[in-house]
CSV table of C-alpha atoms and ligand atoms in Angstrom, one decimal:
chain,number,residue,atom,x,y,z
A,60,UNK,CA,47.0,17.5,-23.4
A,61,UNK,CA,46.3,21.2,-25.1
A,62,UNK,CA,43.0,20.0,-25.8
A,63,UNK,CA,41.6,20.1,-22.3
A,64,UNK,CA,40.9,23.6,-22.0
A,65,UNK,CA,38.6,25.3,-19.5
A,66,UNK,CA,34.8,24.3,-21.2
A,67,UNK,CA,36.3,20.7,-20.6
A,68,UNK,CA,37.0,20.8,-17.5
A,69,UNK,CA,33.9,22.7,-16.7
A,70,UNK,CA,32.5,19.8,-18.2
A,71,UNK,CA,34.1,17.2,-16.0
A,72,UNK,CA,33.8,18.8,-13.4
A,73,UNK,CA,29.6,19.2,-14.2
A,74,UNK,CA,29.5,15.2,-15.3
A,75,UNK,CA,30.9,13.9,-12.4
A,76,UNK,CA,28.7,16.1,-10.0
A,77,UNK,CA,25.6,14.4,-12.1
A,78,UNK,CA,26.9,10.9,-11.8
A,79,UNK,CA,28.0,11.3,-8.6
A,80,UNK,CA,24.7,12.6,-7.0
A,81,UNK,CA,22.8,10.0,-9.8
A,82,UNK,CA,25.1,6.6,-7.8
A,83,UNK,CA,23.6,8.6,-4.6
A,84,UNK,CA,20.6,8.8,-5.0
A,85,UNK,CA,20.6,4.7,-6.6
A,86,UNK,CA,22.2,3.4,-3.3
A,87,UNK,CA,20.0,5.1,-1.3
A,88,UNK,CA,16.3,4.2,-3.1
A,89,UNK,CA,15.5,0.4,-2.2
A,90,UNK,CA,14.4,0.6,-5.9
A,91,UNK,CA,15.5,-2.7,-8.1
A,92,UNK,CA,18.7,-1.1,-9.5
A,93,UNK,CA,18.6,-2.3,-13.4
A,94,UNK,CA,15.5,0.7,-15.0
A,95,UNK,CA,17.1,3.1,-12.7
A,96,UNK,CA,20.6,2.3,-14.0
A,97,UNK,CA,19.3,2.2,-17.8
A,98,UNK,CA,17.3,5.5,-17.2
A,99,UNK,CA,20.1,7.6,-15.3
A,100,UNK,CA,22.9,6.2,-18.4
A,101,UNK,CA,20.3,7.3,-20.7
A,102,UNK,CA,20.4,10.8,-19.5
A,103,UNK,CA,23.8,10.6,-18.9
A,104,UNK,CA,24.4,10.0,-22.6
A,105,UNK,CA,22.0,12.6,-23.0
A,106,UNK,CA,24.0,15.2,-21.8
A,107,UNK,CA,27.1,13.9,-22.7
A,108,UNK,CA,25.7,14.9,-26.5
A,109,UNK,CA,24.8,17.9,-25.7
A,110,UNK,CA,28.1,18.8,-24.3
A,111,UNK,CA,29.9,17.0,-27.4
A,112,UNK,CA,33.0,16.4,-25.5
A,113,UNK,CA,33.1,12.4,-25.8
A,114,UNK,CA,36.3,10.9,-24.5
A,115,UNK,CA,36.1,11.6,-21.0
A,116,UNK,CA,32.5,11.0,-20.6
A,117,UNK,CA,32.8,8.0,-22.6
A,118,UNK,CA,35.7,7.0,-19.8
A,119,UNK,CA,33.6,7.8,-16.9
A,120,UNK,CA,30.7,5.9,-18.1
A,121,UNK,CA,33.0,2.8,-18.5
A,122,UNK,CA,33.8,3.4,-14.8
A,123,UNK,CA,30.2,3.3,-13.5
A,124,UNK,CA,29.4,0.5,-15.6
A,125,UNK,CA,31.9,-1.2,-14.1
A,126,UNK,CA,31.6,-0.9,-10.8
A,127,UNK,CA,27.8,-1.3,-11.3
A,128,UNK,CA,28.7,-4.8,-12.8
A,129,UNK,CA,31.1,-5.4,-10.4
A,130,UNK,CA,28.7,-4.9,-7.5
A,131,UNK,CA,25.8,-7.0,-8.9
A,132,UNK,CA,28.0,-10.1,-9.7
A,133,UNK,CA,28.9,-9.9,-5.9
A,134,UNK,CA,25.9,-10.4,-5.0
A,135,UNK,CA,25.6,-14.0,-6.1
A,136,UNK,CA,22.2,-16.2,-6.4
A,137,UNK,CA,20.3,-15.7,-3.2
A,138,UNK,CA,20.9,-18.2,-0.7
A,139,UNK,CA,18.3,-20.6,0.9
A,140,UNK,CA,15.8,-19.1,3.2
A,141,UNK,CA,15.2,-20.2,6.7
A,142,UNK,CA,12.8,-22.8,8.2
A,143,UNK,CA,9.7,-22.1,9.7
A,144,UNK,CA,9.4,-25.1,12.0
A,145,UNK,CA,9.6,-23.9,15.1
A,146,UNK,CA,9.5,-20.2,14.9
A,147,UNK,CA,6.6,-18.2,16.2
A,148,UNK,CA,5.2,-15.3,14.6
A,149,UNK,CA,2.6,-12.5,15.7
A,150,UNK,CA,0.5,-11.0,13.6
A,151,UNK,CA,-2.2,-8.3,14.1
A,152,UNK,CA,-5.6,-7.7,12.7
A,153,UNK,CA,-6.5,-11.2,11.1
A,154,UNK,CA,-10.5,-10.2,10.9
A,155,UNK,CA,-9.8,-10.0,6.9
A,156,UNK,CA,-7.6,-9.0,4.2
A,157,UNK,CA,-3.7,-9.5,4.4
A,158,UNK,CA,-3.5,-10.4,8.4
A,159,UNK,CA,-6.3,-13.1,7.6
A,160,UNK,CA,-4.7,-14.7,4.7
A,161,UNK,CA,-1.1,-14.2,6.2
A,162,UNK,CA,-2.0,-15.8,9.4
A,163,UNK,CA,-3.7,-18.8,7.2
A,164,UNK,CA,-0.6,-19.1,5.2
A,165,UNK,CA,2.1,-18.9,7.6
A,166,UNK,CA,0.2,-21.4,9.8
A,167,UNK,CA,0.2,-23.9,6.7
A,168,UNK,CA,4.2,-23.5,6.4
A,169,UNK,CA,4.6,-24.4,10.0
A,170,UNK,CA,5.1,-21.3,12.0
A,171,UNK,CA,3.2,-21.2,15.6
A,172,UNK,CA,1.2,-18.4,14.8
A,173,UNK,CA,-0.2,-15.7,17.2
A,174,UNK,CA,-3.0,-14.2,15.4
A,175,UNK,CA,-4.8,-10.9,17.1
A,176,UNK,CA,-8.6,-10.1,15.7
A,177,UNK,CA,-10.3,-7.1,17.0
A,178,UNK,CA,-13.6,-10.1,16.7
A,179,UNK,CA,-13.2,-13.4,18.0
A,180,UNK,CA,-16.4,-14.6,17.1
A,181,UNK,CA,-16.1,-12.8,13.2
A,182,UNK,CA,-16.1,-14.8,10.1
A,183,UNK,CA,-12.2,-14.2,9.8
A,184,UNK,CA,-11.5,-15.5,13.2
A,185,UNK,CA,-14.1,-18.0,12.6
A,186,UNK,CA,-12.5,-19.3,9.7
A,187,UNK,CA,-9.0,-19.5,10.7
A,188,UNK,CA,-9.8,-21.4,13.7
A,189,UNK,CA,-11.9,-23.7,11.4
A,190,UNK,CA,-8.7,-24.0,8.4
A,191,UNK,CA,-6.0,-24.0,10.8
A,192,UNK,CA,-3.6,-26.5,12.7
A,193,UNK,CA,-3.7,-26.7,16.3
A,194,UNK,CA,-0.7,-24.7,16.3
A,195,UNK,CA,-2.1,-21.0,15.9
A,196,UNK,CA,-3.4,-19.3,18.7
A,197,UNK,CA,-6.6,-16.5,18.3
A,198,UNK,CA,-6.3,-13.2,20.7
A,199,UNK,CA,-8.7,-10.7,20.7
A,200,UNK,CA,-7.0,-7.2,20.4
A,201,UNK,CA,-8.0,-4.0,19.5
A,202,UNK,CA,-4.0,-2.5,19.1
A,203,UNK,CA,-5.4,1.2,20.0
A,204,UNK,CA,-6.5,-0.3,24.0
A,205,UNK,CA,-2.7,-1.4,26.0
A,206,UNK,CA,-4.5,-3.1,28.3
A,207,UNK,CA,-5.3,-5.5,25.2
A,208,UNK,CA,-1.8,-5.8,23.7
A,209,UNK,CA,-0.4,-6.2,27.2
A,210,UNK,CA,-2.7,-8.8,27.7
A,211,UNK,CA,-2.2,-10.5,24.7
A,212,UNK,CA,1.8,-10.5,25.9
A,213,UNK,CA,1.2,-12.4,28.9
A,214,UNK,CA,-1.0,-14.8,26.9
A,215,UNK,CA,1.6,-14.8,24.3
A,216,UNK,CA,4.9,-15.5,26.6
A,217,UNK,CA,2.9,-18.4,28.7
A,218,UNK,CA,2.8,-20.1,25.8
A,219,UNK,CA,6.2,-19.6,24.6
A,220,UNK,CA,8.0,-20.2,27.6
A,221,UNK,CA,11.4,-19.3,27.6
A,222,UNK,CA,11.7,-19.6,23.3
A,223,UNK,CA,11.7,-15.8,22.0
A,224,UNK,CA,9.3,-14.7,19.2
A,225,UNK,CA,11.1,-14.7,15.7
A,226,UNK,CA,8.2,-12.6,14.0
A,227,UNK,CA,6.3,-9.5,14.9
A,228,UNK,CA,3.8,-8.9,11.2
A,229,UNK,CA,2.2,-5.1,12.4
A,230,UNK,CA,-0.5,-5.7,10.1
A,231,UNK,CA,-3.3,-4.0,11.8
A,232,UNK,CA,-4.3,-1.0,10.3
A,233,UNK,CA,-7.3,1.6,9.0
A,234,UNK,CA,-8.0,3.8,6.4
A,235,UNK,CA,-10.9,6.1,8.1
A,236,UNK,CA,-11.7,8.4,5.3
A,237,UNK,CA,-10.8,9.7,1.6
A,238,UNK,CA,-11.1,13.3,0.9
A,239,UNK,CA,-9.4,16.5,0.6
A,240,UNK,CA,-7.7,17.7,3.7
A,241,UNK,CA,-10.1,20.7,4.3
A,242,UNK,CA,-13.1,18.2,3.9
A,243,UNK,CA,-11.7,15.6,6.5
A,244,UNK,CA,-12.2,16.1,9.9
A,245,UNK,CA,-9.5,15.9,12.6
A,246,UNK,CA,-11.2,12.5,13.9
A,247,UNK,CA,-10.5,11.1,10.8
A,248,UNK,CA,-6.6,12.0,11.5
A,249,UNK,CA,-6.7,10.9,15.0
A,250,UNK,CA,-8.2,7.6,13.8
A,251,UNK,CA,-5.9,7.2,11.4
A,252,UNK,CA,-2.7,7.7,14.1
A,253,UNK,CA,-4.3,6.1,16.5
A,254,UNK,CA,-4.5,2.5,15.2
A,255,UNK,CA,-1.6,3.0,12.4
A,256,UNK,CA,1.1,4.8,14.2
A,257,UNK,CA,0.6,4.4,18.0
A,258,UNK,CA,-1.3,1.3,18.0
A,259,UNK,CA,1.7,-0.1,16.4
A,260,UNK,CA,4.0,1.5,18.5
A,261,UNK,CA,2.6,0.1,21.3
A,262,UNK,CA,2.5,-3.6,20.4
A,263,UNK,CA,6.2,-3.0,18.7
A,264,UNK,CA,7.5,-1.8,22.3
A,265,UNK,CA,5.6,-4.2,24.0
A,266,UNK,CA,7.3,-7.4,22.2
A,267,UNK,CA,10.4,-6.0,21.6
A,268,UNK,CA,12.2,-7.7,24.5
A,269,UNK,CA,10.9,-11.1,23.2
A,270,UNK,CA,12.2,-10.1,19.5
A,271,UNK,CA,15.8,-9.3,20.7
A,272,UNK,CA,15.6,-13.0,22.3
A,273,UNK,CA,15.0,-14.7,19.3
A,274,UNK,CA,16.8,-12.2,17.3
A,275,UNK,CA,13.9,-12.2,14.9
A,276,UNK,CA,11.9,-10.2,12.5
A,277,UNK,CA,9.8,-7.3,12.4
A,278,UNK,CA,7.6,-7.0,9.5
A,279,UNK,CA,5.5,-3.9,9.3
A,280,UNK,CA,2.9,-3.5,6.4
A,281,UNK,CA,2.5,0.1,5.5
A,282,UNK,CA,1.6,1.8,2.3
A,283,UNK,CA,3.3,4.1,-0.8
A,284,UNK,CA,0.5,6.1,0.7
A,285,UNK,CA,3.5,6.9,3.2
A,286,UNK,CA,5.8,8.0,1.3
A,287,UNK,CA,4.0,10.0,-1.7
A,288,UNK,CA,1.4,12.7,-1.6
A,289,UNK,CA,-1.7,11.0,-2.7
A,290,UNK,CA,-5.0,13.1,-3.1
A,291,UNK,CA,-7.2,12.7,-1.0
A,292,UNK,CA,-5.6,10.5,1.4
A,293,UNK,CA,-3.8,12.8,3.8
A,294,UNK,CA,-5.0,11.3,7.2
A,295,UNK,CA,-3.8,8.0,6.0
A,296,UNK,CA,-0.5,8.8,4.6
A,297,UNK,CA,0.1,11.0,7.1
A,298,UNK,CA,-0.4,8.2,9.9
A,299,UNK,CA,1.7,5.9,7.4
A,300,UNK,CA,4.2,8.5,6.8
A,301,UNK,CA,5.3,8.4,10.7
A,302,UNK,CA,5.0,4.9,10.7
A,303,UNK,CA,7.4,4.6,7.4
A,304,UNK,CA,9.7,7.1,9.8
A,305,UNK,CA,9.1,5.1,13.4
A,306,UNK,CA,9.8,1.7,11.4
A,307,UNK,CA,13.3,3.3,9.7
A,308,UNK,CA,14.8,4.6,12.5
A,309,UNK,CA,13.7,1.4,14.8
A,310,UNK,CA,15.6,-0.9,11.6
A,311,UNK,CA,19.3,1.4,12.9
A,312,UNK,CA,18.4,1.0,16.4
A,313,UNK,CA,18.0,-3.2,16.3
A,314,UNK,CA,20.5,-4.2,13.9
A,315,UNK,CA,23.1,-4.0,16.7
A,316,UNK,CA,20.7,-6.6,18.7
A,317,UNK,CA,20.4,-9.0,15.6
A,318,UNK,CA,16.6,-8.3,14.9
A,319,UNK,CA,15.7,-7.1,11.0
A,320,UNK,CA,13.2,-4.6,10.0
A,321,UNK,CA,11.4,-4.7,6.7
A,322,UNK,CA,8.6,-2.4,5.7
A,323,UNK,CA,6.2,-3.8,2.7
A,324,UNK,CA,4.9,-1.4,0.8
A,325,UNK,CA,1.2,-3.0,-1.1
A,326,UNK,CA,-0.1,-1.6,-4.0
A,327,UNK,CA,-4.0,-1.3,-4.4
A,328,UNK,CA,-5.4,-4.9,-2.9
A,329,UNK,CA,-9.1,-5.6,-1.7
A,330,UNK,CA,-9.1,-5.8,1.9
A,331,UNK,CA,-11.0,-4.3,4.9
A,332,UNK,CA,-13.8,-2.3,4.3
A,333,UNK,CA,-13.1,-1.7,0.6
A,334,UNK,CA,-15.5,-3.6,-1.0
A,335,UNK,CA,-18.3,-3.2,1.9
A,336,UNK,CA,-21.1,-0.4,-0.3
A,337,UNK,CA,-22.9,0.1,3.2
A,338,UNK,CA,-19.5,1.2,5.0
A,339,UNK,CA,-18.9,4.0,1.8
A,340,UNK,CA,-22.7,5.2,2.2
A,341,UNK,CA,-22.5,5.3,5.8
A,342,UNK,CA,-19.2,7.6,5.4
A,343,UNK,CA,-20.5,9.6,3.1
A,344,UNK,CA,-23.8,10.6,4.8
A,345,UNK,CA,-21.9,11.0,7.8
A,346,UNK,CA,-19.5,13.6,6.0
A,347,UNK,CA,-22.2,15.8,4.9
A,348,UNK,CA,-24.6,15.3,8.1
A,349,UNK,CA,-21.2,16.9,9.5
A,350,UNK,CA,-19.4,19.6,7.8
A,351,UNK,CA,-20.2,23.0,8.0
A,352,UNK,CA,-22.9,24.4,5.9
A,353,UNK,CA,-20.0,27.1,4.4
A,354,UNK,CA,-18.2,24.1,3.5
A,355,UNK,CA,-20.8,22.2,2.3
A,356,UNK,CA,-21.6,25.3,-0.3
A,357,UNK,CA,-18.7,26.2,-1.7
A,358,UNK,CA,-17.8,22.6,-2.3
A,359,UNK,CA,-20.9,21.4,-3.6
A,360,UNK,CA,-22.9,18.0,-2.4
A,361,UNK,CA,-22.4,16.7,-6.3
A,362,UNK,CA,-18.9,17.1,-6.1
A,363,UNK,CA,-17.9,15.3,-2.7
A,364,UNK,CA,-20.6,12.4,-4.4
A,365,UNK,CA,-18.4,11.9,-7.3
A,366,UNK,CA,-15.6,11.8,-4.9
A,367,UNK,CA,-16.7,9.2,-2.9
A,368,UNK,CA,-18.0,7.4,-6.6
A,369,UNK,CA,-14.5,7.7,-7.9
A,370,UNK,CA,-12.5,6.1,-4.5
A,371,UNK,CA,-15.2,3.0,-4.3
A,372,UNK,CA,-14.5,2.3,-7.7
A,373,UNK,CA,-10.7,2.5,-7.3
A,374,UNK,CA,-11.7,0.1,-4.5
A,375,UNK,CA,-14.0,-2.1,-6.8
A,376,UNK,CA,-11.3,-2.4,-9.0
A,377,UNK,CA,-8.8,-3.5,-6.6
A,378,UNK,CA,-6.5,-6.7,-6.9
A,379,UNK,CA,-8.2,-9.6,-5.1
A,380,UNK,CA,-5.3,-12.0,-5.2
A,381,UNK,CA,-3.5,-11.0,-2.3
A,382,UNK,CA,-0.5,-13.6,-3.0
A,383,UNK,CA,2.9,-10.8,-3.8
A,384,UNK,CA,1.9,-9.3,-0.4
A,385,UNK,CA,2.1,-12.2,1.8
A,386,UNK,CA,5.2,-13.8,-0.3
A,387,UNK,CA,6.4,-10.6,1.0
A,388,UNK,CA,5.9,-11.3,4.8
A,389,UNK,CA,7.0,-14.9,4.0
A,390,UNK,CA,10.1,-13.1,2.3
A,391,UNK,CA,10.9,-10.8,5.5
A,392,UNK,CA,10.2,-13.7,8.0
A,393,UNK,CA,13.0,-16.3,6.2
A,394,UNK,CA,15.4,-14.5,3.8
A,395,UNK,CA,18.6,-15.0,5.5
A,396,UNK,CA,19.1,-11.5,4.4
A,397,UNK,CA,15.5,-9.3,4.0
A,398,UNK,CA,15.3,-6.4,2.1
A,399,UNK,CA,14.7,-3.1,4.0
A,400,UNK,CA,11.3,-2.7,1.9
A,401,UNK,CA,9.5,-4.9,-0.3
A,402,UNK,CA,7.3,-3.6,-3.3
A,403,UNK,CA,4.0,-5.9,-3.5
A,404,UNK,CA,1.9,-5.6,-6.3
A,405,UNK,CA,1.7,-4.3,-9.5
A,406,UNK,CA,2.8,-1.0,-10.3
A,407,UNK,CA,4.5,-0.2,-6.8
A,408,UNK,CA,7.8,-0.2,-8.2
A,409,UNK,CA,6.6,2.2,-11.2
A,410,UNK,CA,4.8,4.9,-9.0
A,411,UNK,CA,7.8,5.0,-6.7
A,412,UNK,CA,10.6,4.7,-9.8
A,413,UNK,CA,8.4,8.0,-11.2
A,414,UNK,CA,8.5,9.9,-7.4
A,415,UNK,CA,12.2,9.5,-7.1
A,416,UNK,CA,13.5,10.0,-10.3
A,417,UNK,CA,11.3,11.9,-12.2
A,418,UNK,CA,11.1,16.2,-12.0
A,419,UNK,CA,8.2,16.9,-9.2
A,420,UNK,CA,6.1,18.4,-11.9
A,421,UNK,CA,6.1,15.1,-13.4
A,422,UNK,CA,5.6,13.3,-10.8
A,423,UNK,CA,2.8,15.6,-9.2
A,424,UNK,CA,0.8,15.3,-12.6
A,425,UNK,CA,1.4,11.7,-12.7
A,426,UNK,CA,-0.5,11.0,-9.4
A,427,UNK,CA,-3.1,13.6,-9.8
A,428,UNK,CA,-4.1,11.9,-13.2
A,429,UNK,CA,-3.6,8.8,-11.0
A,430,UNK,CA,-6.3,9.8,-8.4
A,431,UNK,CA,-8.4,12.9,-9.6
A,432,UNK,CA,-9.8,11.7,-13.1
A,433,UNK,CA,-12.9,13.9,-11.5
A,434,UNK,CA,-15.5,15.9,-14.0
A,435,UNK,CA,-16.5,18.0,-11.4
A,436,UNK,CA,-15.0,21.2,-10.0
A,437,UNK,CA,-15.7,22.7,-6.6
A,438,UNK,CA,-19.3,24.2,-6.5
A,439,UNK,CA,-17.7,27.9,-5.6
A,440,UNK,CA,-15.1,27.4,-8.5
A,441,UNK,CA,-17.6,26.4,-11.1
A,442,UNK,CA,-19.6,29.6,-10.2
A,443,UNK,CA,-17.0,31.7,-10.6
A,444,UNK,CA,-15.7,30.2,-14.0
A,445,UNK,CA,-19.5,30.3,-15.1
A,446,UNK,CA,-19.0,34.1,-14.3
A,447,UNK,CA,-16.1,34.9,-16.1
A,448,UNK,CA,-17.4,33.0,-19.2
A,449,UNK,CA,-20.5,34.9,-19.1
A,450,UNK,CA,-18.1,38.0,-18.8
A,451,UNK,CA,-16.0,37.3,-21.8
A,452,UNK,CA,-19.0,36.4,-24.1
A,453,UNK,CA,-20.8,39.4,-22.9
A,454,UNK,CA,-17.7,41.3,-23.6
A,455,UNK,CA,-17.5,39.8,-27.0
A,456,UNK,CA,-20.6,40.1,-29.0
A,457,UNK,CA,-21.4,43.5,-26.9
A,458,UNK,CA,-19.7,46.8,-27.7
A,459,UNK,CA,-21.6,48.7,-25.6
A,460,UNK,CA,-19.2,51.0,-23.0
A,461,UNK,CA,-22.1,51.9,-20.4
A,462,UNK,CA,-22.6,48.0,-19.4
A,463,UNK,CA,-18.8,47.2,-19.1
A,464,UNK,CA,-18.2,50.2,-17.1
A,465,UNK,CA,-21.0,48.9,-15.1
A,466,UNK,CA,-19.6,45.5,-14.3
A,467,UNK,CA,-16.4,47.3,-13.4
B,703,NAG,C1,-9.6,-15.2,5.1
B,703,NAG,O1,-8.7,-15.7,4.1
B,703,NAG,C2,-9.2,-16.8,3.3
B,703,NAG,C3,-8.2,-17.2,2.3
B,703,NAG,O2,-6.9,-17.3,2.9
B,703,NAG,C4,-10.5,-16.3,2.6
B,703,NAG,O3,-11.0,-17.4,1.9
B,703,NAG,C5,-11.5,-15.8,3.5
B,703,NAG,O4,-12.6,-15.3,2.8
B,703,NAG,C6,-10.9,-14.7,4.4
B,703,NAG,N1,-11.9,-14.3,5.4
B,703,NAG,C7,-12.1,-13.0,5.6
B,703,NAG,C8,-13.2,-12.7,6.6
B,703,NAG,O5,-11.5,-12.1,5.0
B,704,NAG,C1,1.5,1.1,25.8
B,704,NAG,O1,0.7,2.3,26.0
B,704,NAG,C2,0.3,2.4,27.4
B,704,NAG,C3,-0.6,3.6,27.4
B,704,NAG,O2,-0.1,4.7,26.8
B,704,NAG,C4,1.5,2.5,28.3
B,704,NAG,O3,1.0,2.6,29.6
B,704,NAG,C5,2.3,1.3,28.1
B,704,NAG,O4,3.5,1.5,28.9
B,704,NAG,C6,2.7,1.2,26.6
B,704,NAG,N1,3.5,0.0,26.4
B,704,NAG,C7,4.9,0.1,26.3
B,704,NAG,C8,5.6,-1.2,26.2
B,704,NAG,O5,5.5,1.1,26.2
């Protein structure tokens, strides 16, 4: 036992403070455990080199692996999901992208689906009353007016009778704008709110009381947009980011009435306006038809173009196949037991692995590589970097005291 003397204990004491606080931080992220596990035992070998005191390391890494293996072997193969026949499901904004094809799909598994476009007479409404069975009902709602969603609850329990709803899908959403905060107008974050946060809020409370009867399922499509500080998307992620918090704290409050909340987090997919040129032009011209002229000159016309060149390309570029998002939904609506959030897409689980684990100068470079691969600088700063080069190179190749006491 003499060899446990004071740096050993210090050591202990230091270890089990890391892998207590790295478990914490695992049970808490929603994360797939297995690259977090490899990536916090991989630090935690790490240090237990550097410290060079192996046995008792060694014995509490055995521990966590343990348990860690214990706990997964628990968990079993995943048991059979539920049946659709006979459950009804509403979903909002079904004009296009994920509320289209999720009210498309769902109605070809057998749900009764409620499906809510802002358009009835739109392509998207057109074509899913074309596709679909007889089963799925079209409403027109625009979320941000109650007068719609309360409508569209009346029309919804006449049909239902006394059944309950088993799904809410709070698909419905906008992304107004992309640009730097001081470049975005407040419109832009009461748009954002408006439709994302309380226009969900509102249908959410509204068919609550038909969710508790059915003890059924909200699914609410948000966005890592939420949860991480993207550039240039502030009046979305802000709107997401109370959603994210409105959807958490409403998944506490049910569970005691039986009904499960799952968020699903997308990744970059082509829907709404994304892929629409006239919409981005039409933004655009709008943005500088509106800012100040200060604004306008110390940021520079070329450099707010090459912003709004470098977001429609991200949007060009965007996954078309919307399929992980709505196995998602489908995943949320039947799992006996669904997840608290779902990662759809390519790359979700990376970008969010990288903001929880990684140092936040890591993680801060890693998204503004992500988003900003801009040439341009701010007009203002360009000037003044042109200045100071000028300076230097003046300052260089001139020895003359007179001028530089003249610039000072
Ligand atoms: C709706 O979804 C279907 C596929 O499910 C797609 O073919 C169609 O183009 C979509 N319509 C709109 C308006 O997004
Ligand atoms: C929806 O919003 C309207 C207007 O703010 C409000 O009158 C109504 O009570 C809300 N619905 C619910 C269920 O809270």
């Amino acid at each position: 036992m003499d060899h446990y003397t004071l740096p050993s204990w210090i050591y202990l004491a230091a270890l089990t403070v890391f892998i207590g606080g790295a478990t914490k931080k695992l049970l808490a992220s929603h994360l797939s455990a297995a690259p977090a596990l490899v990536a916090w035992l991989g630090a935690t070998v790490l240090v237990d080199r550097l410290w060079a005191l192996c046995l008792p390391a060694m014995l509490l890494l055995l521990v966590v692996l343990a348990c860690c293996l214990y706990s997964t072997s628990r968990t079993g193969p995943p048991p059979a999901t539920l049946t659709p026949h006979g459950k009804a499901v509403f979903i909002t904004g079904c004009d296009t992208g994920f509320g289209n094809a999720t009210a498309k799909h769902l109605d070809s598994m057998g749900f009764e689906v409620f499906a809510t476009v802002l358009d009835l007479t739109g392509d998207g409404a057109r074509e899913l009353r074309r596709t679909c069975s007889p089963r799925l009902t079209l409403l027109q709602v625009d979320i941000t007016q109650p007068q719609q969603v309360q409508q569209a609850l009346l029309d919804t329990k006449a049909k239902l009778g006394p059944r309950g709803l088993w799904g809410l899908v709070n698909n419905a959403g906008v992304c107004v704008n992309f640009g730097e905060i001081e470049l975005s107008f407040m419109s832009n974050y009461r748009g954002c709110m408006e439709v994302n946060f309380f226009g969900t809020l509102n249908v959410t409370k509204s068919f609550l009381p038909l969710l508790r009867r059915a003890r059924g399922r909200i699914v609410v499509i948000s966005s890592p947009a939420g949860d991480q500080p993207f550039p240039c998307l502030s009046a979305y992620g802000a709107s997401k980011a109370a959603l994210n918090l409105f959807t958490n704290t409403l998944r506490h409050e049910l569970e005691p009435w039986g009904v499960r909340v799952s968020t699903v987090l997308p990744s970059s997919y082509k829907t709404g306006q994304s892929s629409n040129h006239v919409y981005w032009e039409q933004q655009h011209k709008q943005l500088l038809q509106n800012l100040s002229p200060a604004l306008l000159e110390e940021y520079g016309e070329d450099y707010m173009t090459e912003t709004k060149d470098l977001f429609q390309s991200f949007a060009s570029q965007a996954n078309p196949d919307l399929s992980p998002v709505i196995e998602a939904i489908v995943q949320a609506l039947l799992a006996p037991r669904p997840q608290v959030s779902y990662y759809a897409g390519p790359g979700v689980g990376l970008m969010y692995f990288i903001h929880t684990y990684f140092p936040f100068s890591i993680s801060n470079r890693f998204l503004q590589n992500l988003f900003m691969k801009k040439k341009l600088m701010p007009l203002a700063l360009r000037k003044q970097s042109g200045f100071e080069l000028n300076l230097s190179l003046h300052n260089n190749n001139n020895n003359n005291n007179e001028e530089e006491e003249k610039l000072k």
